[in-house]
Short mmCIF file of C-alpha atoms (C1' of nucleotides) in Angstrom, two decimals:
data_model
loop_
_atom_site.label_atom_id
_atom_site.label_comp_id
_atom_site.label_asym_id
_atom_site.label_seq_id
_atom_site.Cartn_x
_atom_site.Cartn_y
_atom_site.Cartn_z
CA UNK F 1 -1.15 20.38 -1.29
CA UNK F 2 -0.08 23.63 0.01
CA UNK F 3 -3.46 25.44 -2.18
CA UNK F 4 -5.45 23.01 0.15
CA UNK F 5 -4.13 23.25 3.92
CA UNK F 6 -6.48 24.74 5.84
CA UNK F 7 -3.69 27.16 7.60
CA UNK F 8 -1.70 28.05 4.46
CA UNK F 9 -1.59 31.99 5.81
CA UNK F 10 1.13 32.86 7.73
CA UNK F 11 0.10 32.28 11.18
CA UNK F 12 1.15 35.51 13.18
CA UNK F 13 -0.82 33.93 16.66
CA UNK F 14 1.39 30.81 18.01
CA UNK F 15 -1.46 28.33 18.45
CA UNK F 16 -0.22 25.64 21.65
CA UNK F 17 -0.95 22.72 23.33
CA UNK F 18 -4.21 21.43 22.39
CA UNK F 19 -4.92 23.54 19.62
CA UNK F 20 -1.99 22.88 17.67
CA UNK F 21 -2.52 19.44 18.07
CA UNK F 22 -6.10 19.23 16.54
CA UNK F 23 -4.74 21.46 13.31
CA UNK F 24 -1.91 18.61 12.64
CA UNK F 25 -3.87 15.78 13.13
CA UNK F 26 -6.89 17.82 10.89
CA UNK F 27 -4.71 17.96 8.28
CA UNK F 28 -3.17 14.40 8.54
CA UNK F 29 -6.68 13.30 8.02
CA UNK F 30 -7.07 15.44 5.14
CA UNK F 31 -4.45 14.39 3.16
CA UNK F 32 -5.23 10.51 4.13
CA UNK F 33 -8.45 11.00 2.76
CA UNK F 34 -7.34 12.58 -0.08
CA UNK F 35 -3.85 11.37 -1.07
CA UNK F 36 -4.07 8.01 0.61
CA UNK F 37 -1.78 6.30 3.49
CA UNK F 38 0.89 5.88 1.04
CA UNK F 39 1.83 8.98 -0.08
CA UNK F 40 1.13 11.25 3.29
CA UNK F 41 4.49 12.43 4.93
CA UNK F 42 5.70 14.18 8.07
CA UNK F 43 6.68 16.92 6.01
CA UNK F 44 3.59 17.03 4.56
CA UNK F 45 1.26 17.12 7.18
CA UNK F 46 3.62 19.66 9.04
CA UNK F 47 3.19 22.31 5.73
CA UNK F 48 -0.87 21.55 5.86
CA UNK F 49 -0.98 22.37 9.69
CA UNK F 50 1.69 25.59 9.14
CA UNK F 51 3.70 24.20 11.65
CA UNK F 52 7.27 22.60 11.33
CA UNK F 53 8.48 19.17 11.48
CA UNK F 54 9.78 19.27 14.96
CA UNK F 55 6.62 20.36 16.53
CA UNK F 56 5.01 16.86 15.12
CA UNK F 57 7.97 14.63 16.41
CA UNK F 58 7.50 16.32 19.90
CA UNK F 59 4.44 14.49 20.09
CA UNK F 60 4.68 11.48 17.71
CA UNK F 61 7.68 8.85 17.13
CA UNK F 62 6.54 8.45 13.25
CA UNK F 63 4.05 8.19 10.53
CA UNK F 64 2.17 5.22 12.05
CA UNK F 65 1.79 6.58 15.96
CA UNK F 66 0.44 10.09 13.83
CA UNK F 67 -1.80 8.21 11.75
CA UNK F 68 -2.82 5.94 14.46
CA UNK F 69 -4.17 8.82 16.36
CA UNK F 70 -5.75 10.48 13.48
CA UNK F 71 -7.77 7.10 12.62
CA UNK F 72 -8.20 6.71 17.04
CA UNK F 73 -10.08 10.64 16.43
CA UNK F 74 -12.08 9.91 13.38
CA UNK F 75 -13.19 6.24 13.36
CA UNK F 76 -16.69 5.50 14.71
CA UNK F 77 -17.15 3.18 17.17
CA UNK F 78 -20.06 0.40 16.70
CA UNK F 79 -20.28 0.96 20.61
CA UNK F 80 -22.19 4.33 19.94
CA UNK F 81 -24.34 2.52 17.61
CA UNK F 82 -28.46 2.72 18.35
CA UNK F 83 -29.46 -0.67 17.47
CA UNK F 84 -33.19 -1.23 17.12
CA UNK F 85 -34.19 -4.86 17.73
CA UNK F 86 -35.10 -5.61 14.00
CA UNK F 87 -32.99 -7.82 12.05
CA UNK F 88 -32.75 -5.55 8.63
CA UNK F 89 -32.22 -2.54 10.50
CA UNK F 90 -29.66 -3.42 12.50
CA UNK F 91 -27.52 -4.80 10.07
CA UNK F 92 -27.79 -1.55 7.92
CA UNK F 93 -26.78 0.30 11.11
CA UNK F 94 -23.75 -2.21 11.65
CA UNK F 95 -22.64 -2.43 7.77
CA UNK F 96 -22.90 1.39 7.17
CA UNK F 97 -20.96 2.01 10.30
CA UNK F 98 -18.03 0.05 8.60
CA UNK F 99 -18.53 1.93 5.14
CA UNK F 100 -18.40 5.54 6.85
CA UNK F 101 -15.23 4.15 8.70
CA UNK F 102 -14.21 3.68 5.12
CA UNK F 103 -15.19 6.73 4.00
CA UNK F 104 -13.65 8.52 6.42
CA UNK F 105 -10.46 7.46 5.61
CA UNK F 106 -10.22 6.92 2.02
CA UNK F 107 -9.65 3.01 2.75
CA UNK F 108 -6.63 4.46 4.60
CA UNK F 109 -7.16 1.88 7.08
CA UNK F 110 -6.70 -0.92 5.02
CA UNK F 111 -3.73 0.07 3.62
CA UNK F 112 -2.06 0.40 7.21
CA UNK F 113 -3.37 -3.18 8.01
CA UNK F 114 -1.45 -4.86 5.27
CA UNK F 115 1.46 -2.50 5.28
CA UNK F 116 1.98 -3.35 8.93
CA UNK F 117 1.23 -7.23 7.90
CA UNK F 118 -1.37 -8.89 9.72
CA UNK F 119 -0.91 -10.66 12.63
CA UNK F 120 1.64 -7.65 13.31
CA UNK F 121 -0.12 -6.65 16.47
CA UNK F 122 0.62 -2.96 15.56
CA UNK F 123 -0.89 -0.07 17.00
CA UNK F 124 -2.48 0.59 13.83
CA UNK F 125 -3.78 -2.95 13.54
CA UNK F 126 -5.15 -2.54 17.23
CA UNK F 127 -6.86 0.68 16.15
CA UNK F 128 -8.48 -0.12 13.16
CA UNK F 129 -9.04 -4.17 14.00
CA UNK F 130 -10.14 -4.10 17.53
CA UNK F 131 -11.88 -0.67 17.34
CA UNK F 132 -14.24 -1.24 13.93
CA UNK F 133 -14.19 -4.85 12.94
CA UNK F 134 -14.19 -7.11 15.74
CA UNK F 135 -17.07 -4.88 17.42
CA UNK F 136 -18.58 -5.01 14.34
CA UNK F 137 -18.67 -8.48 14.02
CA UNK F 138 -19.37 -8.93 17.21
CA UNK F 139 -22.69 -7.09 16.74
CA UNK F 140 -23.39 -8.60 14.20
CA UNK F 141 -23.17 -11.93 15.67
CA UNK F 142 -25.37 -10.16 18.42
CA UNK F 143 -27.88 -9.58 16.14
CA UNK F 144 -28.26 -12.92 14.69
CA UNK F 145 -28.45 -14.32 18.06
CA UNK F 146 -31.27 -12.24 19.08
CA UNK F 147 -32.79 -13.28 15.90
CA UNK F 148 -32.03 -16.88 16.42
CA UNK F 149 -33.65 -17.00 19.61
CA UNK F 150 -37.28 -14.73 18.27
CA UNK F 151 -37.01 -17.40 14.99
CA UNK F 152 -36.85 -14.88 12.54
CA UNK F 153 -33.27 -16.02 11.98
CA UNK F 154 -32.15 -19.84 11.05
CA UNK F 155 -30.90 -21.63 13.95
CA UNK F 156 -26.85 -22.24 13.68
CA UNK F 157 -25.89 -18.91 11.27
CA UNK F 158 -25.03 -17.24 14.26
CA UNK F 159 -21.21 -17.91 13.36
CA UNK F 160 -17.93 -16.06 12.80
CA UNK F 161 -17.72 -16.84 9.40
CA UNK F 162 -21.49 -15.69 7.85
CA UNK F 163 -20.87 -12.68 10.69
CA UNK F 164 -18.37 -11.87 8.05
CA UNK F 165 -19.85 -11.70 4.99
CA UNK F 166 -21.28 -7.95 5.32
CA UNK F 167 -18.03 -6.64 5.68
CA UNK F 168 -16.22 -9.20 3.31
CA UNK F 169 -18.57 -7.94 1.03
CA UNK F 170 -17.84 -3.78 1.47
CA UNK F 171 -14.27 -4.56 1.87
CA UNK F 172 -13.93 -6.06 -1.57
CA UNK F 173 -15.94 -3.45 -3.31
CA UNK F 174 -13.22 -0.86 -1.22
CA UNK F 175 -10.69 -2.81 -3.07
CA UNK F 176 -11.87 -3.77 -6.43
CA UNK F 177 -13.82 -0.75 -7.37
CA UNK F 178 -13.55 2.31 -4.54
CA UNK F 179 -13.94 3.80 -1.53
CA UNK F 180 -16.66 5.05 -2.24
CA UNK F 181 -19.62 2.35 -1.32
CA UNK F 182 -23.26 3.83 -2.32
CA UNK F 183 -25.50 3.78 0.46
CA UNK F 184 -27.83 1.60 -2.52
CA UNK F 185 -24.87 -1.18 -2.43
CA UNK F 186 -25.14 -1.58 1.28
CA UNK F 187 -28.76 -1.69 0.95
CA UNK F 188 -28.95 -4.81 -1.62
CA UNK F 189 -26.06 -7.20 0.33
CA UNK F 190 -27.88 -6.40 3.30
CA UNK F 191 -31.51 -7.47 1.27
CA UNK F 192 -30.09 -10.34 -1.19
CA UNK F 193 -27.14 -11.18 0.68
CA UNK F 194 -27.63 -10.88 4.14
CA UNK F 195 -31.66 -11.78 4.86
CA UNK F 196 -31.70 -14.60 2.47
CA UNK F 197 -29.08 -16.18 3.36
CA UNK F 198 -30.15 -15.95 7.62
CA UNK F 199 -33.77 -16.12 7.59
CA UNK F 200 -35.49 -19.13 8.83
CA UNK G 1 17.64 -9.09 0.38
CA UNK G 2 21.07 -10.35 -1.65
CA UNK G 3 21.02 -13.35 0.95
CA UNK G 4 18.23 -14.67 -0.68
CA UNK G 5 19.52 -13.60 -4.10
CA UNK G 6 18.41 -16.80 -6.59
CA UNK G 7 21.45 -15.83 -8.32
CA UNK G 8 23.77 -13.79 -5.71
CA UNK G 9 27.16 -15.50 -6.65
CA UNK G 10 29.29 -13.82 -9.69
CA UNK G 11 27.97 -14.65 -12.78
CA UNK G 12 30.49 -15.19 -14.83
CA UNK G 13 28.85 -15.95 -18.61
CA UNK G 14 26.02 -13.45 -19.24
CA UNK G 15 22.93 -14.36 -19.79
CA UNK G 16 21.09 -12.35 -22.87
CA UNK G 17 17.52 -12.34 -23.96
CA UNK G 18 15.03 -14.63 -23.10
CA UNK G 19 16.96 -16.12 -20.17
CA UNK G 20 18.18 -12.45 -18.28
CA UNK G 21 14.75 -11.50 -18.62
CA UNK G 22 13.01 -14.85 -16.93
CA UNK G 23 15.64 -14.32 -14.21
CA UNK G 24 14.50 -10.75 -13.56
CA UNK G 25 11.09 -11.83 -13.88
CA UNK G 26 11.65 -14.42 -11.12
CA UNK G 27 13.68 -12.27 -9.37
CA UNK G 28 10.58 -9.79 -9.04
CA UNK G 29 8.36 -12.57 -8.30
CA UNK G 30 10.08 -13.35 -5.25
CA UNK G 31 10.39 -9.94 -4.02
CA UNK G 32 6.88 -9.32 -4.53
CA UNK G 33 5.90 -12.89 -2.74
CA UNK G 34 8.49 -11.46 0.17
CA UNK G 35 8.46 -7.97 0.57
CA UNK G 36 5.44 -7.10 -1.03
CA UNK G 37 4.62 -4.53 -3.74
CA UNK G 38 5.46 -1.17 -1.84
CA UNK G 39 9.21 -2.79 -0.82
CA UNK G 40 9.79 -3.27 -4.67
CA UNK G 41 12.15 -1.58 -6.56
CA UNK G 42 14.03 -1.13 -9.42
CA UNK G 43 17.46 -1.25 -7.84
CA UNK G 44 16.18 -4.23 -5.77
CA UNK G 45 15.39 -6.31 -8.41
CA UNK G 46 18.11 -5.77 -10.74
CA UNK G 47 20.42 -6.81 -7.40
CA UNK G 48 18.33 -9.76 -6.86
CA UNK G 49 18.51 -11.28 -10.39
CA UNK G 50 22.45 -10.51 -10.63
CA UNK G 51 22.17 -7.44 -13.18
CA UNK G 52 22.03 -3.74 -13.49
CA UNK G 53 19.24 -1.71 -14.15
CA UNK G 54 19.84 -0.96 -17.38
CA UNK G 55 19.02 -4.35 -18.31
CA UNK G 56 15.47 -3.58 -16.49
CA UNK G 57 15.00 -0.31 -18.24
CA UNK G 58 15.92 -1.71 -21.49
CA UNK G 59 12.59 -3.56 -21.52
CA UNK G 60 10.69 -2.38 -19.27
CA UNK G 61 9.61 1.50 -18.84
CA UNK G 62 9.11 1.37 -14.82
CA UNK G 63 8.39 -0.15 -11.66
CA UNK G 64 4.46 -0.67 -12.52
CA UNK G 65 5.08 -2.16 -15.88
CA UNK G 66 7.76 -4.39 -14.78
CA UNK G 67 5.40 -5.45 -12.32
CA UNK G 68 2.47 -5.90 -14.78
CA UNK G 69 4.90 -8.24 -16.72
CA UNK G 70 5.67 -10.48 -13.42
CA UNK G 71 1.69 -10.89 -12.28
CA UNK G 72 0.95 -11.34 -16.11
CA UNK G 73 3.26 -14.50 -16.60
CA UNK G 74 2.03 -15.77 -12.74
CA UNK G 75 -1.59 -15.39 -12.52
CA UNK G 76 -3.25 -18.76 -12.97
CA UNK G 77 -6.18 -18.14 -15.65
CA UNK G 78 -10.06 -19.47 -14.66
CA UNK G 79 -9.81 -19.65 -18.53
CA UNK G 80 -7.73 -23.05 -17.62
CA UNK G 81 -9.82 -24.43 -14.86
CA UNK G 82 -11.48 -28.09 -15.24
CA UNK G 83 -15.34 -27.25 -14.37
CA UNK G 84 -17.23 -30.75 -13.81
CA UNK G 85 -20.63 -29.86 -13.69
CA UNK G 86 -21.40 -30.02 -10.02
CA UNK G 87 -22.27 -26.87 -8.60
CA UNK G 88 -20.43 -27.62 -5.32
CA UNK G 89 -17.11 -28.95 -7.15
CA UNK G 90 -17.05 -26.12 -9.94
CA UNK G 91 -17.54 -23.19 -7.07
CA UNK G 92 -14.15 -25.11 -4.90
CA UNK G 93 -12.06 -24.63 -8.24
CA UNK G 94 -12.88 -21.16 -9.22
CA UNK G 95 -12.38 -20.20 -5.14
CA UNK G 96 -9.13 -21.63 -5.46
CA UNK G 97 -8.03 -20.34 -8.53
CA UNK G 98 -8.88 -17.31 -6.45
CA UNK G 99 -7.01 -17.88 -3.78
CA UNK G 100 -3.83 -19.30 -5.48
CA UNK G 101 -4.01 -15.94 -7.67
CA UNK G 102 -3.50 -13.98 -4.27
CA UNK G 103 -1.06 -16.14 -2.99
CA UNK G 104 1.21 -16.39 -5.87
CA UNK G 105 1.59 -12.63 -5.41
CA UNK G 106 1.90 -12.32 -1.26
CA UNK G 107 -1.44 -9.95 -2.59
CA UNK G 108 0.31 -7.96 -4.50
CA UNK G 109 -2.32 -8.00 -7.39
CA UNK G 110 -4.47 -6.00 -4.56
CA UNK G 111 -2.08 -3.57 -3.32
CA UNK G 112 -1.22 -2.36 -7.02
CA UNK G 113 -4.74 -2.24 -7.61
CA UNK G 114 -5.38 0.03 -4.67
CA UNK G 115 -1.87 1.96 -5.55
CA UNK G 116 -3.23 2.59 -8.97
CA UNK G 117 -6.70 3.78 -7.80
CA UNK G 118 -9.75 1.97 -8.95
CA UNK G 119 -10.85 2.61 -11.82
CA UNK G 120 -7.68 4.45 -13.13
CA UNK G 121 -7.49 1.37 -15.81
CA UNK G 122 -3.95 1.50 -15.39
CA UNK G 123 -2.01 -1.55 -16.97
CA UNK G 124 -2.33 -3.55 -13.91
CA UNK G 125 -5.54 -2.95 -13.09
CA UNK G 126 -6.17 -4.62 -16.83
CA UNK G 127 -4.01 -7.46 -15.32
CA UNK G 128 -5.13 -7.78 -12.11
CA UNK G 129 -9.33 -7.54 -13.25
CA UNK G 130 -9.62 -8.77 -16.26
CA UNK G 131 -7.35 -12.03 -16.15
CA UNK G 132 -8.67 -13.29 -12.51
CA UNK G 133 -11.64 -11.33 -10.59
CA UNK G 134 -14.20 -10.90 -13.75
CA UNK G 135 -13.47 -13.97 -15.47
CA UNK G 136 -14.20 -15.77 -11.94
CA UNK G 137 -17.19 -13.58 -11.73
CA UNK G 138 -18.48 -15.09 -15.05
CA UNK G 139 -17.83 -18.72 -14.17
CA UNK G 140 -19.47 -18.35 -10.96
CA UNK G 141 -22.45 -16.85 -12.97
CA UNK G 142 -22.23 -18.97 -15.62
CA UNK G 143 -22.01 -22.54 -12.44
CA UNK G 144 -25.55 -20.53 -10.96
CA UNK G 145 -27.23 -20.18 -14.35
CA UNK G 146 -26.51 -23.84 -14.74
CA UNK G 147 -27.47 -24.89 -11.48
CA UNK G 148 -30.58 -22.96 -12.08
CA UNK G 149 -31.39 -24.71 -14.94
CA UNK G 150 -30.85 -27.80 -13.34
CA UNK G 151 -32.73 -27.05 -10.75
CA UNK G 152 -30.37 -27.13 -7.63
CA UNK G 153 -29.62 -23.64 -7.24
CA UNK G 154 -32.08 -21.31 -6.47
CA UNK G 155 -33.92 -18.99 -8.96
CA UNK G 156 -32.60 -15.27 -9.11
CA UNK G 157 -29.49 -15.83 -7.43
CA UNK G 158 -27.42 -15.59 -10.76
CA UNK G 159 -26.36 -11.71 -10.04
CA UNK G 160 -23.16 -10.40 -9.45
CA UNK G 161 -23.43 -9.23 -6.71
CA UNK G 162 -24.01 -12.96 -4.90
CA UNK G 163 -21.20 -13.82 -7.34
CA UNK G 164 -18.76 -11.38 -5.35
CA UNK G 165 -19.78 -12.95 -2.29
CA UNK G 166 -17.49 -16.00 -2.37
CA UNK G 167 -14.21 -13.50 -3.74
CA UNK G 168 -15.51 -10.85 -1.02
CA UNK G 169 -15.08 -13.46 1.48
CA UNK G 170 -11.33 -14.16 -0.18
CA UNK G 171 -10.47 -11.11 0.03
CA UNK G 172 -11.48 -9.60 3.68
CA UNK G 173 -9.27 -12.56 4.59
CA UNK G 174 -6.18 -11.64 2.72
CA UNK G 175 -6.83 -8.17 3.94
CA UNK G 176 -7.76 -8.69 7.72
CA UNK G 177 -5.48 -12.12 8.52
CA UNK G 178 -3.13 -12.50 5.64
CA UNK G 179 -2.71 -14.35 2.33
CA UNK G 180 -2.08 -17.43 3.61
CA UNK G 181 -6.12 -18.32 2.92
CA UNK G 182 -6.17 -22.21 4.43
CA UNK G 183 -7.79 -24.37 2.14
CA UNK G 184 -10.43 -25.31 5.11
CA UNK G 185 -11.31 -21.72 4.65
CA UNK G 186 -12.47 -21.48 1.37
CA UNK G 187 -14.22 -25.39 1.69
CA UNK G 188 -16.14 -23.31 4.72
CA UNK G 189 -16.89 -20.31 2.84
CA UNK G 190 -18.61 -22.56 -0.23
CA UNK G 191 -20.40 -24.98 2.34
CA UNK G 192 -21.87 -22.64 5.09
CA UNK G 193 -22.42 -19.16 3.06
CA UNK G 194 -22.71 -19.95 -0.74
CA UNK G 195 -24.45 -23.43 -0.70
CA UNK G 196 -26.96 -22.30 2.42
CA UNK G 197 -27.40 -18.82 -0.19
CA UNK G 198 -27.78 -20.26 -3.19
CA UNK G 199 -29.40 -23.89 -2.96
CA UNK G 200 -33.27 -24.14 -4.58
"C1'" DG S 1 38.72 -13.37 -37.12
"C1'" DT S 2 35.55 -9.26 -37.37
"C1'" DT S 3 31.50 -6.77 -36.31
"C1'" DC S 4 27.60 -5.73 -33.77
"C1'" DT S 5 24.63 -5.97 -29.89
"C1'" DA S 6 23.29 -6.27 -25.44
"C1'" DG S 7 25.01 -7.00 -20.75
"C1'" DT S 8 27.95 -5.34 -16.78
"C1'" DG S 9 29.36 -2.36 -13.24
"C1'" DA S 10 29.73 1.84 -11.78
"C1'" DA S 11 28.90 6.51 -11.45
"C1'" DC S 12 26.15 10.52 -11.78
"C1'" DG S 13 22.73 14.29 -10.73
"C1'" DG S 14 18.50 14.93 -8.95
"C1'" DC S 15 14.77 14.37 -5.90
"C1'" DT S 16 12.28 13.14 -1.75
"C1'" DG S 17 11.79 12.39 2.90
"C1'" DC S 18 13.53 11.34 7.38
"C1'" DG S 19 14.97 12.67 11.94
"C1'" DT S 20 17.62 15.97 14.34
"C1'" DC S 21 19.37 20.32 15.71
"C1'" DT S 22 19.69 25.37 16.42
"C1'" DA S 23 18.68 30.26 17.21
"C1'" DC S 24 15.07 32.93 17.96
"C1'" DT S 25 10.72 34.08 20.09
"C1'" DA S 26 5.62 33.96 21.29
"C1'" DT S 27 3.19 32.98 25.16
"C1'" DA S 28 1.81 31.11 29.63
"C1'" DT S 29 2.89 31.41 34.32
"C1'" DC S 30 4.60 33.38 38.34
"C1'" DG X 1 8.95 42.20 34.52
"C1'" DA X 2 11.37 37.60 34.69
"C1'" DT X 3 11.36 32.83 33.66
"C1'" DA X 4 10.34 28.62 31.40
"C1'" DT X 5 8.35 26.22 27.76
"C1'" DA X 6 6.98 25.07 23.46
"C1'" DG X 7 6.52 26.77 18.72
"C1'" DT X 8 8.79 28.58 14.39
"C1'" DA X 9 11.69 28.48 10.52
"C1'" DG X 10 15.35 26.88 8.58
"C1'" DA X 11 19.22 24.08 7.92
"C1'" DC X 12 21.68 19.82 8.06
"C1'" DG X 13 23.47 15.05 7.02
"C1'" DC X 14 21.90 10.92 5.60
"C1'" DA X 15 19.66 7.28 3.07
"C1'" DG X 16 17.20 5.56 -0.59
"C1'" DC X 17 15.72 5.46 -5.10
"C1'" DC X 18 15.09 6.98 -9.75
"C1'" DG X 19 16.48 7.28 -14.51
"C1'" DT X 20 20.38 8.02 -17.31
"C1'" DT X 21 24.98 7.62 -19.06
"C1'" DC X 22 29.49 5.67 -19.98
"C1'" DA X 23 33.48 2.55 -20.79
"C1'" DC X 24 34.27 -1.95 -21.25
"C1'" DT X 25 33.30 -6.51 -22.90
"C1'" DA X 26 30.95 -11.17 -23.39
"C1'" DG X 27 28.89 -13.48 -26.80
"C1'" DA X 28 26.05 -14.09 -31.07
"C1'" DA X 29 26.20 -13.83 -35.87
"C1'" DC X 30 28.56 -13.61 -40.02
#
DNA sequence: GTTCTAGTGAACGGCTGCGTCTACTATATC
DNA sequence: GATATAGTAGACGCAGCCGTTCACTAGAAC
């Protein structure tokens, strides 16, 4: 892990404040995505940044308030999301938004959800939940809406549950076979999944 | 953890053979069903079932094939299920056998999985796959080929990947709300996304 | 009763990681 | 330059867990 921190040199410049802060939480999202949620430490993260232990508790209580920032820094928001009006294309937009927030964490944010325990109300269950999957499905359900009322979309699918299916869909390939969802996956739920199962 | 001990009291005759070794295996089980996978351990378990550890290292090499052993004598097999015939009937069973699988095992089975890495085709993994999520992915094929035939399921939709769309559904919900999947849920999930998908 | 085997209970050494503390000092600010 | 603050590097005590070993012994088999 050392070989791979971006600041193994010795660091003869102090870096403070701000710019300390981006190197630790830079490498705590380096070793997420590469080692996973379970096995990233304080310790750890502290050697990747090239900064001690005590300079990470100054700023966070533990593991989960460091990771929580790291996933508030890196996870796109559906908010910032250019959706186009067309059916198809929007829910491409919506479901590849949740497979780069996937990406970008090595299905790290999974892992925090059910080692908090759902329901938990964590801070990592805030950041992850209300910040890429309720959105989500809530544009979704936007989208089928707007389809429902042009009648390019069935009347009455406009529901929590088929809102869900996208996502149920790239969060068991996450778990059964990897983080890693090709772009082509996304592409066929959306096209033999998705539009059949919605169209009028 | 020894409060809820099956066996916390002094034993006082030894059990040997068959009967330590269900007790540990139980004794696992309910750790697993409470505390989940990551909160398992050796030591735990040996406390829990009233022995020492070298008992549990006698038969089994570590935490992950102890583990193995537990999900291998709990997982219900699809091999076992009762299919009738009726598309709607057969798809409730194997969704349930689903859904019993993940909560015999608080969702262990998916943790380990993820633990393990996809793919690795660690001894779990070989549990976990290839006793519950393909076989169900071959009876659901196997109730749409049929239906097909019949002529009340629609032509084409006999592919995996609308196969996973009933587990994918499963599983987002063990992962986002917990494994407590209400039956209502999975009635919902075959009667407003795979019937509506999949009906000629 | 004798012998053998596996179970019991405890201890051990080793490792990892946590959270805290300290002496020193780079660096920003005045 | 003087002062204050935060960063550095290291150490510490603690807890937890692992995997192994040992002396003793319950209990099966003969």
């Amino acid at each position: 892990m050392a070989q791979s921190s971006p600041v193994a040199a010795p660091v003869r410049s102090r870096r403070r404040g701000e710019a300390l802060e981006q190197a630790i939480l830079e490498a705590a999202h380096q070793i997420l995505r590469e080692d996973g949620y379970s096995k990233l430490t304080m310790e750890g993260v502290a050697a990747a940044a090239g900064t001690g232990k005590a300079a990470l508790y100054r700023r966070w209580a533990d593991k989960d308030t460091l990771v929580t920032a790291v996933l508030q820094s890196v996870l796109p928001s559906p908010q910032q999301l250019r959706l186009t009006g067309d059916v198809r294309e929007d829910l491409l937009l919506i479901m590849c938004c949740i497979r780069n927030a996937i990406g970008l964490t090595n299905g790290a944010a999974f892992d925090i959800v059910r080692h908090e325990g759902p329901g938990s109300g964590g801070l990592v269950h805030k950041a992850v939940g209300q910040r890429v999957l309720d959105p989500c499905r809530r544009e979704i359900l936007a989208v089928l809406t707007r389809g429902i009322a042009e009648g390019s979309v069935r009347p009455g699918t406009a529901t929590p549950l088929i809102a869900d299916v996208g996502p149920g869909m790239i969060i068991q390939h996450v778990v059964v076979v990897g983080t890693d969802v090709p772009e082509p996956f996304v592409v066929s739920v959306v096209d033999e999944v998705l539009l059949p199962l919605i169209r009028a």
